[in-house]
Coordinates of C-alpha atoms and ligand atoms in Angstrom, one line a residue:
Chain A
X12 CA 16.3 -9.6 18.9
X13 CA 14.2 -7.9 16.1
X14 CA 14.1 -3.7 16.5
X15 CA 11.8 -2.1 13.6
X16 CA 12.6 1.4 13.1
X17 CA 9.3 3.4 12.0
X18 CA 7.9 6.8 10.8
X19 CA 4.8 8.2 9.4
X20 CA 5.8 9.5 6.5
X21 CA 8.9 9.2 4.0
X22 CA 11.9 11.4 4.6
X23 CA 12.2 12.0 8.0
X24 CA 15.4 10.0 8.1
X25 CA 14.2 6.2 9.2
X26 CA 16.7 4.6 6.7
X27 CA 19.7 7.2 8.1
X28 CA 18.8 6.1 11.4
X29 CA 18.7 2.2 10.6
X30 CA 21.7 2.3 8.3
X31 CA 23.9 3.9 11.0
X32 CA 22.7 1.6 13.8
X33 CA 23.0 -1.3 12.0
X34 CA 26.5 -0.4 11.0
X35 CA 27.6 0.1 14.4
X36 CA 27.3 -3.2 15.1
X37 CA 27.8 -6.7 14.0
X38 CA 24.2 -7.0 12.7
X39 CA 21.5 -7.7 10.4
X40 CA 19.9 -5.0 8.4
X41 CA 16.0 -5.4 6.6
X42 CA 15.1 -3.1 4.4
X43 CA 10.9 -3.3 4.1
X44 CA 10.8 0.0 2.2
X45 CA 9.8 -2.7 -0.7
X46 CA 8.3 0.4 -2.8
X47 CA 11.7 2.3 -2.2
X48 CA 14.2 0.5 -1.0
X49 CA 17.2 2.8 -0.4
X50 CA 19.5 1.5 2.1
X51 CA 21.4 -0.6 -0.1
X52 CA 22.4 2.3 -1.6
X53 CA 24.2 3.3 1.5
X54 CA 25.6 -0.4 2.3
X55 CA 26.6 -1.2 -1.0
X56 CA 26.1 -4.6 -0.1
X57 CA 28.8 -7.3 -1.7
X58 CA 28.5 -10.8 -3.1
X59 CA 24.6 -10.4 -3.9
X60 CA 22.5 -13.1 -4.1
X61 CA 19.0 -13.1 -5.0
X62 CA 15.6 -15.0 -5.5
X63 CA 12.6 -14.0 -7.2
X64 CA 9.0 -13.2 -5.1
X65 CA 5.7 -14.5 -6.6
X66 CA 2.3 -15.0 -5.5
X67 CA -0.8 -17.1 -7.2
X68 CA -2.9 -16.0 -10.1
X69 CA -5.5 -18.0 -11.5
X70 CA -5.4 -18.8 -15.0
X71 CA -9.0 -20.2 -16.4
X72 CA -9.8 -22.4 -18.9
X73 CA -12.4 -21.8 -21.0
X74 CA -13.6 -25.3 -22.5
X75 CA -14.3 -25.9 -19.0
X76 CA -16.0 -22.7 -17.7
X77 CA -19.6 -22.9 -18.0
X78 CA -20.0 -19.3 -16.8
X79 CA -22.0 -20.2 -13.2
X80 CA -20.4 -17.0 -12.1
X81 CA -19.5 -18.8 -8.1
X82 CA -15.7 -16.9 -8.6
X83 CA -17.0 -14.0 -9.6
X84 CA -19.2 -13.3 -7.1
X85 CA -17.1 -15.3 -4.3
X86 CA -14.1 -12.8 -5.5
X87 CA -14.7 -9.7 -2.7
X88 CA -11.8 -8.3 -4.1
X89 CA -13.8 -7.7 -7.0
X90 CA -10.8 -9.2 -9.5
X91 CA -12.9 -11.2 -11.3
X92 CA -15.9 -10.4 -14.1
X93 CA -17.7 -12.6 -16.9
X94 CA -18.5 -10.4 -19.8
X95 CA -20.3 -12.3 -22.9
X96 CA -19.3 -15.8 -21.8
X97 CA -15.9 -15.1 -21.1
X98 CA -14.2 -14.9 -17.4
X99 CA -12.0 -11.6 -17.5
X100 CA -9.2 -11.5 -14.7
X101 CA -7.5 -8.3 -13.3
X102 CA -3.7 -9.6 -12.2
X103 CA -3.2 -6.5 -10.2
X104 CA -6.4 -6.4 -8.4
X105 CA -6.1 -10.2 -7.4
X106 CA -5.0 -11.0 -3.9
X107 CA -4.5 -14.2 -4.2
X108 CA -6.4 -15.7 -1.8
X109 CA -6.8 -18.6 -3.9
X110 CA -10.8 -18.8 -3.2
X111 CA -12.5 -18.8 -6.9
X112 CA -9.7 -21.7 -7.6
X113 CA -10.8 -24.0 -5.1
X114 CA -15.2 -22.8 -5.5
X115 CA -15.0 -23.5 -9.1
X116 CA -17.6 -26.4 -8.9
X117 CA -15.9 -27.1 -13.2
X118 CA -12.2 -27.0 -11.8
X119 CA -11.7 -24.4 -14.4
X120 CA -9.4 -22.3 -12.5
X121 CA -5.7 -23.1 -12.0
X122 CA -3.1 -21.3 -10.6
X123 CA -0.1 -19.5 -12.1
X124 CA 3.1 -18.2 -10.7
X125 CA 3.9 -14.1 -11.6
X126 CA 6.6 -12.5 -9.9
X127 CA 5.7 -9.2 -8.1
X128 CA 9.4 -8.4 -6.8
X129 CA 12.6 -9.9 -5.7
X130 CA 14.5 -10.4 -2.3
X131 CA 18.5 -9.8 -2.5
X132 CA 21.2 -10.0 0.4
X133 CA 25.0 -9.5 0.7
X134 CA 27.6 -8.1 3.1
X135 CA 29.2 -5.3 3.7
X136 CA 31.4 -4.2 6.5
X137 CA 29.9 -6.6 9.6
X138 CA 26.3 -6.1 8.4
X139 CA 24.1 -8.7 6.7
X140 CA 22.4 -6.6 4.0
X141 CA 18.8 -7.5 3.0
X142 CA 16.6 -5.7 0.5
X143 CA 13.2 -6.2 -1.0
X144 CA 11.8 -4.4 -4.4
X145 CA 8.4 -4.7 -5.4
X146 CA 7.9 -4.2 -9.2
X147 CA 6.2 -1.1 -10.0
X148 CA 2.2 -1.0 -10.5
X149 CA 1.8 -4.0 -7.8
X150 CA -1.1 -3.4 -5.4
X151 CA 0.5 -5.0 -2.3
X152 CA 4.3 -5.7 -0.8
X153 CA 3.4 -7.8 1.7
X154 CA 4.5 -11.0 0.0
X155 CA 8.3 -9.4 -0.7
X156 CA 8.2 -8.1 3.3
X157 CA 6.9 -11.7 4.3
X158 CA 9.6 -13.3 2.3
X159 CA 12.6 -11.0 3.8
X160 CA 11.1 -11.9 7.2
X161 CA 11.1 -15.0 7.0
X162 CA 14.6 -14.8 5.5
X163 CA 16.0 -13.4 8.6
X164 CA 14.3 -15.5 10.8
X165 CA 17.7 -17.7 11.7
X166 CA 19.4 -14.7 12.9
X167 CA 18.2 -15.8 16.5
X168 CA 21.4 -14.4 18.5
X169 CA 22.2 -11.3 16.3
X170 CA 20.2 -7.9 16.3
X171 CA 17.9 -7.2 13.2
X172 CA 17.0 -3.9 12.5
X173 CA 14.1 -3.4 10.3
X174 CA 13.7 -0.4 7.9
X175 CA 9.8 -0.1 7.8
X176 CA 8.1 1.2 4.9
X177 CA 6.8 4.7 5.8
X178 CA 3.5 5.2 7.0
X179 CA 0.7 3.2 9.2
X180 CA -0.6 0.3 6.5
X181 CA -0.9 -3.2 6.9
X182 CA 2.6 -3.8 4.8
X183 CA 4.1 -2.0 8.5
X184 CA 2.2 -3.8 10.8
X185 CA 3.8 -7.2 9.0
X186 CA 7.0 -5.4 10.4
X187 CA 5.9 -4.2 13.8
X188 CA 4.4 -8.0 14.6
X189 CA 7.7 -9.7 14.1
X190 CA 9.2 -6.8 16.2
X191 CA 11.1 -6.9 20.3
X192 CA 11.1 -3.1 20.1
X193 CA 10.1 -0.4 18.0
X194 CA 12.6 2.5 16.9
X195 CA 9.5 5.9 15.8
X196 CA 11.7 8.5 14.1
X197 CA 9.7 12.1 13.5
X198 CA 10.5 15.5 12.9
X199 CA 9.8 18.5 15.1
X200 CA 7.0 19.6 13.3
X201 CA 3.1 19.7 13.8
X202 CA 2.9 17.8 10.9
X203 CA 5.6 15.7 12.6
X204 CA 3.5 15.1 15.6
X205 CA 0.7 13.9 13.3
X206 CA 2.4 11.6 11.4
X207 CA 4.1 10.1 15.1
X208 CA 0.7 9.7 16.3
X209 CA -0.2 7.3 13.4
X210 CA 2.3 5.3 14.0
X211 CA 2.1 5.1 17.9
X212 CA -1.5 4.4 17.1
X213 CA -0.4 1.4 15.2
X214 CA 2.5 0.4 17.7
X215 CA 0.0 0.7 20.6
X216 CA -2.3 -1.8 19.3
X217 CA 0.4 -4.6 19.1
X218 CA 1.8 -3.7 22.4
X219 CA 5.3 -3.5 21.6
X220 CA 7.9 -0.5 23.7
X221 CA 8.8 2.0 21.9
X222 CA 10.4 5.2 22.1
X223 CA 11.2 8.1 19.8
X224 CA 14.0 9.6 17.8
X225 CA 13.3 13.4 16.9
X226 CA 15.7 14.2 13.7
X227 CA 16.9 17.0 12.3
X228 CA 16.4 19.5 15.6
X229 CA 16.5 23.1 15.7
X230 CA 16.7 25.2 18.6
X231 CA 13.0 26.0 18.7
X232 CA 9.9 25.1 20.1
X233 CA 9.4 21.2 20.2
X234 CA 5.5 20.0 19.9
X235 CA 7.1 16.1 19.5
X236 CA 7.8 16.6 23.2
X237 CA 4.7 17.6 24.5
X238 CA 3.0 15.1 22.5
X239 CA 5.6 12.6 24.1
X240 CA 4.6 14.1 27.4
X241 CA 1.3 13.3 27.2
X242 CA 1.7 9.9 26.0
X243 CA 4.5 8.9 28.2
X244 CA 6.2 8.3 25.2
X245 CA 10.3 8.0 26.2
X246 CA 12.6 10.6 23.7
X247 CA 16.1 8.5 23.2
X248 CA 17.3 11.3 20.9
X249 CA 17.6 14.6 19.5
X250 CA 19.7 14.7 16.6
X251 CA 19.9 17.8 15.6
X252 CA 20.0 19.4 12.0
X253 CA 23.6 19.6 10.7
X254 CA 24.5 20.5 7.1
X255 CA 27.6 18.5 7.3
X256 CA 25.6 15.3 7.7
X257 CA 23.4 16.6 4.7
X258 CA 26.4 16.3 2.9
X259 CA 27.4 13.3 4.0
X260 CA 23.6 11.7 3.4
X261 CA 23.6 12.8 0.0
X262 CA 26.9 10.9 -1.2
X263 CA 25.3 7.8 0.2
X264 CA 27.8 7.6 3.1
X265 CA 27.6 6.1 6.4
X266 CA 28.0 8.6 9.5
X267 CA 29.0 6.6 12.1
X268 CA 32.0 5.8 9.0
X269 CA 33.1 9.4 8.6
X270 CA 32.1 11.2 11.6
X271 CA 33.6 10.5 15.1
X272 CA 30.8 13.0 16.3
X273 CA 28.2 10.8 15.0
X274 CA 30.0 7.3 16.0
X275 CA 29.4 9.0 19.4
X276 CA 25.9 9.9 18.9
X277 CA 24.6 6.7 17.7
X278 CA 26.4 4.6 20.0
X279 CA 24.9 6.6 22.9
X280 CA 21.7 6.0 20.8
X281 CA 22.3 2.0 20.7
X282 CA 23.2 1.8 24.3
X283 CA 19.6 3.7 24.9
X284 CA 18.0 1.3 22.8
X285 CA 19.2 -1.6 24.6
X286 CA 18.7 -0.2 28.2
X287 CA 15.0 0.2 27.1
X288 CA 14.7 -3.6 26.1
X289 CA 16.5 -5.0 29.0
X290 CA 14.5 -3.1 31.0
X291 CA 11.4 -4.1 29.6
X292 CA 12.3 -7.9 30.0
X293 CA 13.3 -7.2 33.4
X294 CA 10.1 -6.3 34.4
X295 CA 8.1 -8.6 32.3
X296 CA 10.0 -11.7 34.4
Chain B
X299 CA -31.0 1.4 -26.0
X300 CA -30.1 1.5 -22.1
X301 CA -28.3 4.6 -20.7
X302 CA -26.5 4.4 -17.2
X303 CA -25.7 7.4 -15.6
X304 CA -23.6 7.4 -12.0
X305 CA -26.3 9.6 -9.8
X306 CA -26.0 11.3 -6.2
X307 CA -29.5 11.3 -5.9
X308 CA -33.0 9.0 -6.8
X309 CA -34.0 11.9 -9.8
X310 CA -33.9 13.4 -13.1
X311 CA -32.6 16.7 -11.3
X312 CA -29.8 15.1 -9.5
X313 CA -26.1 16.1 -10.3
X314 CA -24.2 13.1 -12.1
X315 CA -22.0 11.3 -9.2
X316 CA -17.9 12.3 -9.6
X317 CA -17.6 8.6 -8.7
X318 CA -18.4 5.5 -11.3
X319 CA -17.5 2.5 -9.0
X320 CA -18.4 4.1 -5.7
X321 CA -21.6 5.8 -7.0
X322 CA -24.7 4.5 -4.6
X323 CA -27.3 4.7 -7.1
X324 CA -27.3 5.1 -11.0
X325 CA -30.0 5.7 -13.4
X326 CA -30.8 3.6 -16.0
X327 CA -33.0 5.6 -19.1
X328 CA -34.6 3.2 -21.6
X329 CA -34.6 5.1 -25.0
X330 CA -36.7 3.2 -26.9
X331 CA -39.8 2.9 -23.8
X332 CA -38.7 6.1 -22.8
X333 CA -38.5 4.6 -19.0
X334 CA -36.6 5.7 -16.3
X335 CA -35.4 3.1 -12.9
X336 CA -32.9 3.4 -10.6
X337 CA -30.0 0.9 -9.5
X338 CA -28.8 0.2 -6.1
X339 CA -25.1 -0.1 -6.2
X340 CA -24.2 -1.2 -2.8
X341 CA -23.1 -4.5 -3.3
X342 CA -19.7 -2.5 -5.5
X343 CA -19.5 1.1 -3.8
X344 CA -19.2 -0.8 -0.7
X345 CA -16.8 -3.3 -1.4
X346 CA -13.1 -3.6 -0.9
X347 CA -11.4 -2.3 -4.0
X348 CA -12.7 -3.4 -7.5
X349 CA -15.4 -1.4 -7.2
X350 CA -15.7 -0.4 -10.6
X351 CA -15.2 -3.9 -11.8
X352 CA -18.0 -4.8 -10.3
X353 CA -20.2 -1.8 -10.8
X354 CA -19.6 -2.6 -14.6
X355 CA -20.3 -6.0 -14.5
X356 CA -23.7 -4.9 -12.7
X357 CA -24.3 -2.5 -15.7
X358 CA -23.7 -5.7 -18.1
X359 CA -26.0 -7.7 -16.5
X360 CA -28.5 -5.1 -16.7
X361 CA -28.2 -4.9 -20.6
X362 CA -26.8 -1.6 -20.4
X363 CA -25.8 -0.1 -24.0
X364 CA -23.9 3.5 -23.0
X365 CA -22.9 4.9 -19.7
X366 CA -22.2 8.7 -19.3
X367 CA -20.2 9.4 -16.1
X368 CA -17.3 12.0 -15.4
X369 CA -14.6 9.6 -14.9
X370 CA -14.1 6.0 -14.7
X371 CA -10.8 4.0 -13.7
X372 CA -9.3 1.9 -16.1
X373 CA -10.2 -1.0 -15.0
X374 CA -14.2 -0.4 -15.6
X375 CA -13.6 0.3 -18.7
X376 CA -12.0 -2.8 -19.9
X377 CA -15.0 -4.8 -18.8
X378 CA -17.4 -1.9 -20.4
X379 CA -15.2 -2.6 -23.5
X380 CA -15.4 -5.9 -23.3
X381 CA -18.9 -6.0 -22.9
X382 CA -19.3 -3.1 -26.1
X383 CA -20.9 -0.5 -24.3
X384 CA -19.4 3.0 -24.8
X385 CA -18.9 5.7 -22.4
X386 CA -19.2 9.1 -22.8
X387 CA -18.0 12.0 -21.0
X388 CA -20.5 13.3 -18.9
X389 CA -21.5 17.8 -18.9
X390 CA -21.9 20.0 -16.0
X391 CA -25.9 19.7 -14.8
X392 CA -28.5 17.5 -14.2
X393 CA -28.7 14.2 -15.1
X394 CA -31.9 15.3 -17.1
X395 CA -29.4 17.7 -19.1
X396 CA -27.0 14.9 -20.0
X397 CA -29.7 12.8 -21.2
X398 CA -30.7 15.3 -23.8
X399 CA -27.2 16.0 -24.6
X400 CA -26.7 12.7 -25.3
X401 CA -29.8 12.0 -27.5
X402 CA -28.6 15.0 -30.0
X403 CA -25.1 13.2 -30.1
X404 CA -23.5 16.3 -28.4
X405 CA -21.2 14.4 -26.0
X406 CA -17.5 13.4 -26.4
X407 CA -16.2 9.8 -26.2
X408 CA -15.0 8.9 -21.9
X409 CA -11.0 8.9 -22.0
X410 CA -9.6 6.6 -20.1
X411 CA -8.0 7.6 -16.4
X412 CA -6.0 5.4 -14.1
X413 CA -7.7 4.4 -11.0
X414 CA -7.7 6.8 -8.1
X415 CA -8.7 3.8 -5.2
X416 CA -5.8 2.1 -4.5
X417 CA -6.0 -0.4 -1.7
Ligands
LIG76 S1 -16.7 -20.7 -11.0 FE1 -15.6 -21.9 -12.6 S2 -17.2 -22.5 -14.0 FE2 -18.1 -20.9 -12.7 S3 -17.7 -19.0 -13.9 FE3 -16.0 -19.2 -12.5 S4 -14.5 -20.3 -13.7 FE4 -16.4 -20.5 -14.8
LIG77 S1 -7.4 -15.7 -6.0 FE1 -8.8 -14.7 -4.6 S2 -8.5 -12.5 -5.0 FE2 -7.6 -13.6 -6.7 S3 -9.3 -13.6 -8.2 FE3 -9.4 -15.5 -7.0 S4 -10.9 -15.0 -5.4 FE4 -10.2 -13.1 -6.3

């Protein structure tokens, strides 16, 4: 059972919200954040391993290349351009599609390996810890998110949470595809509502439940829930704002470690969680 | 002698486009016939990313010499360089105005500026 937790924008507490569930539990934890992968930095995961992440770059040879241009203009990522009988290539504009490699009517394009990230996993408390870090300047993370995913893959019996990198891009839809049930955590703002709608947008399209966590809560008016209203969009949880789990945030600590008040609140949380997906294979058989 | 300027418009009175690779249409001035024409640039402002990869490699193939533009990603101008073909920073006003400006050698060498398309 795969649940991806979500949110429209960074900093509106999706990895505090994974980290803490996952640690509840006997359970795996993803982090997908590939650009800013932080929730290691809570787990502190132990006996590391790690492999590297590469995609496919073509390398030309230019004793071959008789300059007929097919790559270039077969390229629509634009990647590619022949300046005074030469083939240029831009690395980070590639997307390795491997087309102008296999066109080349002079087989003057190979393929080389470069690494764009790395995957790494350990353990910590009952949690399987996964991470991926894309190196900075790369134009895409999906290879490093495709790679954890398919590193988690054999966890068929335990629960996977998956920290989503922020936003509505086609790096989180990788995330929601491979999802049972999806976790959108906002803040209750208008600009909280707007960035909730993005992503129920995005959820909507790949028909997958979902309800919503509304983080840091203060006792004042609430446009998440008339946004939820109208949607029919189910709130699991208020968690309202609390300087003491500031604190606790900012020393990369786990809650549901230090705080019997928040052991309770996100096991009340979990329990809502799994009530929703039971449900929803109830009705679907 | 081939001048390309990024235009928003089909004339000599149009502003210069704040866009190099997404720029619909640029004006090419022939110094030496003294001959203006205009260049389509769909096929790059309307492609996926790259755009001003391919928008220089159009200018290459056109046997442009200088551009003049506002801005242009890094990117562009490695094929520009490439291809030795300068760019120079373009002046508030017409396209007509830049021209001039650029005939009595009153512009300042293009510096280079990351990419603002990201994809
Ligand atoms: S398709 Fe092959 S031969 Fe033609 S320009 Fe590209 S690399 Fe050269
Ligand atoms: S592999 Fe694909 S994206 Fe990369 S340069 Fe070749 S055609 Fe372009």
């Amino acid at each position: 059972m795969k649940i991806a937790v979500l949110s429209g924008k960074g900093g509106t507490g999706k990895t505090f919200i994974t980290v803490n569930l996952a640690t509840l539990i006997k359970s795996v934890y993803v982090d997908c954040d590939v650009e800013e992968p932080n929730g290691h930095l809570y787990f502190k995961p132990e006996n590391i391993k790690e492999e590297i992440v590469t995609v496919k770059i073509p390398v030309v040879d230019n004793t071959k290349c008789d300059g007929c241009r097919k790559c270039v203009d077969f390229c629509k990522f634009n990647a590619l351009a022949y300046i005074y009988n030469r083939l240029i290539i831009f690395e980070e504009i590639c997307h390795s599609c491997g087309g102008c490699s296999t066109i080349c009517p002079k087989e003057a394009l190979t393929e080389k390996d470069k690494k764009i990230g790395d995957v790494k996993w350990g353990n910590r408390f009952n949690t399987k810890v996964y991470s991926g870090f894309l190196n900075i300047g790369e134009e895409t993370g999906i290879p490093v998110i495709e790679k954890l995913l398919k590193k988690v893959e054999k966890y068929k019996t335990e629960l996977v949470f998956i920290d989503c990198p922020p936003g509505s891009a086609c790096s989180v839809m990788e995330c929601v595809k491979t999802a049972d049930y999806c976790i959108l955590v906002t803040e209750p703002t208008i600009f909280g509502v707007h960035n909730l709608n993005m992503v129920y947008n995005l959820v909507k399209v790949f028909n997958k439940n979902m309800g919503v966590v509304v983080n840091k809560c203060i006792e004042e008016f609430n446009p998440v829930e008339k946004f939820c209203k109208i949607n029919e969009l189910k709130i699991l949880m208020k968690i309202a704002y609390d300087e003491k789990l500031a604190e606790i945030n900012s020393r990369s600590n786990i809650a549901v470690l230090e705080s019997e008040k928040y052991r309770y609140i996100f096991k009340k949380l979990f329990d809502l969680v799994l009530k929703e997906i039971n449900n929803e294979t109830i009705t679907y058989t | 002698m081939i001048i390309a300027i990024p235009v928003v418009e089909k004339t000599m009175e149009s502003s210069v486009n704040p866009s190099f690779g997404r720029s619909p249409y640029f004006l090419l001035y022939d110094v030496k016939k003294k001959k203006v024409s205009y260049l389509n640039n769909d096929t790059a402002s309307k492609s996926h990313g790259g755009a001003g990869i391919r928008t220089a490699q159009i200018l290459v193939d056109h046997n442009v010499t200088d551009i003049i533009a506002p801005r242009c990603g890094e990117n562009a101008l490695e094929v520009l360089r490439a291809a030795n073909i300068r760019a120079y920073q373009s002046i508030a006003g017409t396209t007509n105005e830049n021209i001039e400006a650029f005939l009595s050698d009153k512009l300042l060498d293009l510096e280079v500026q990351p990419s603002l398309h990201k994809d």
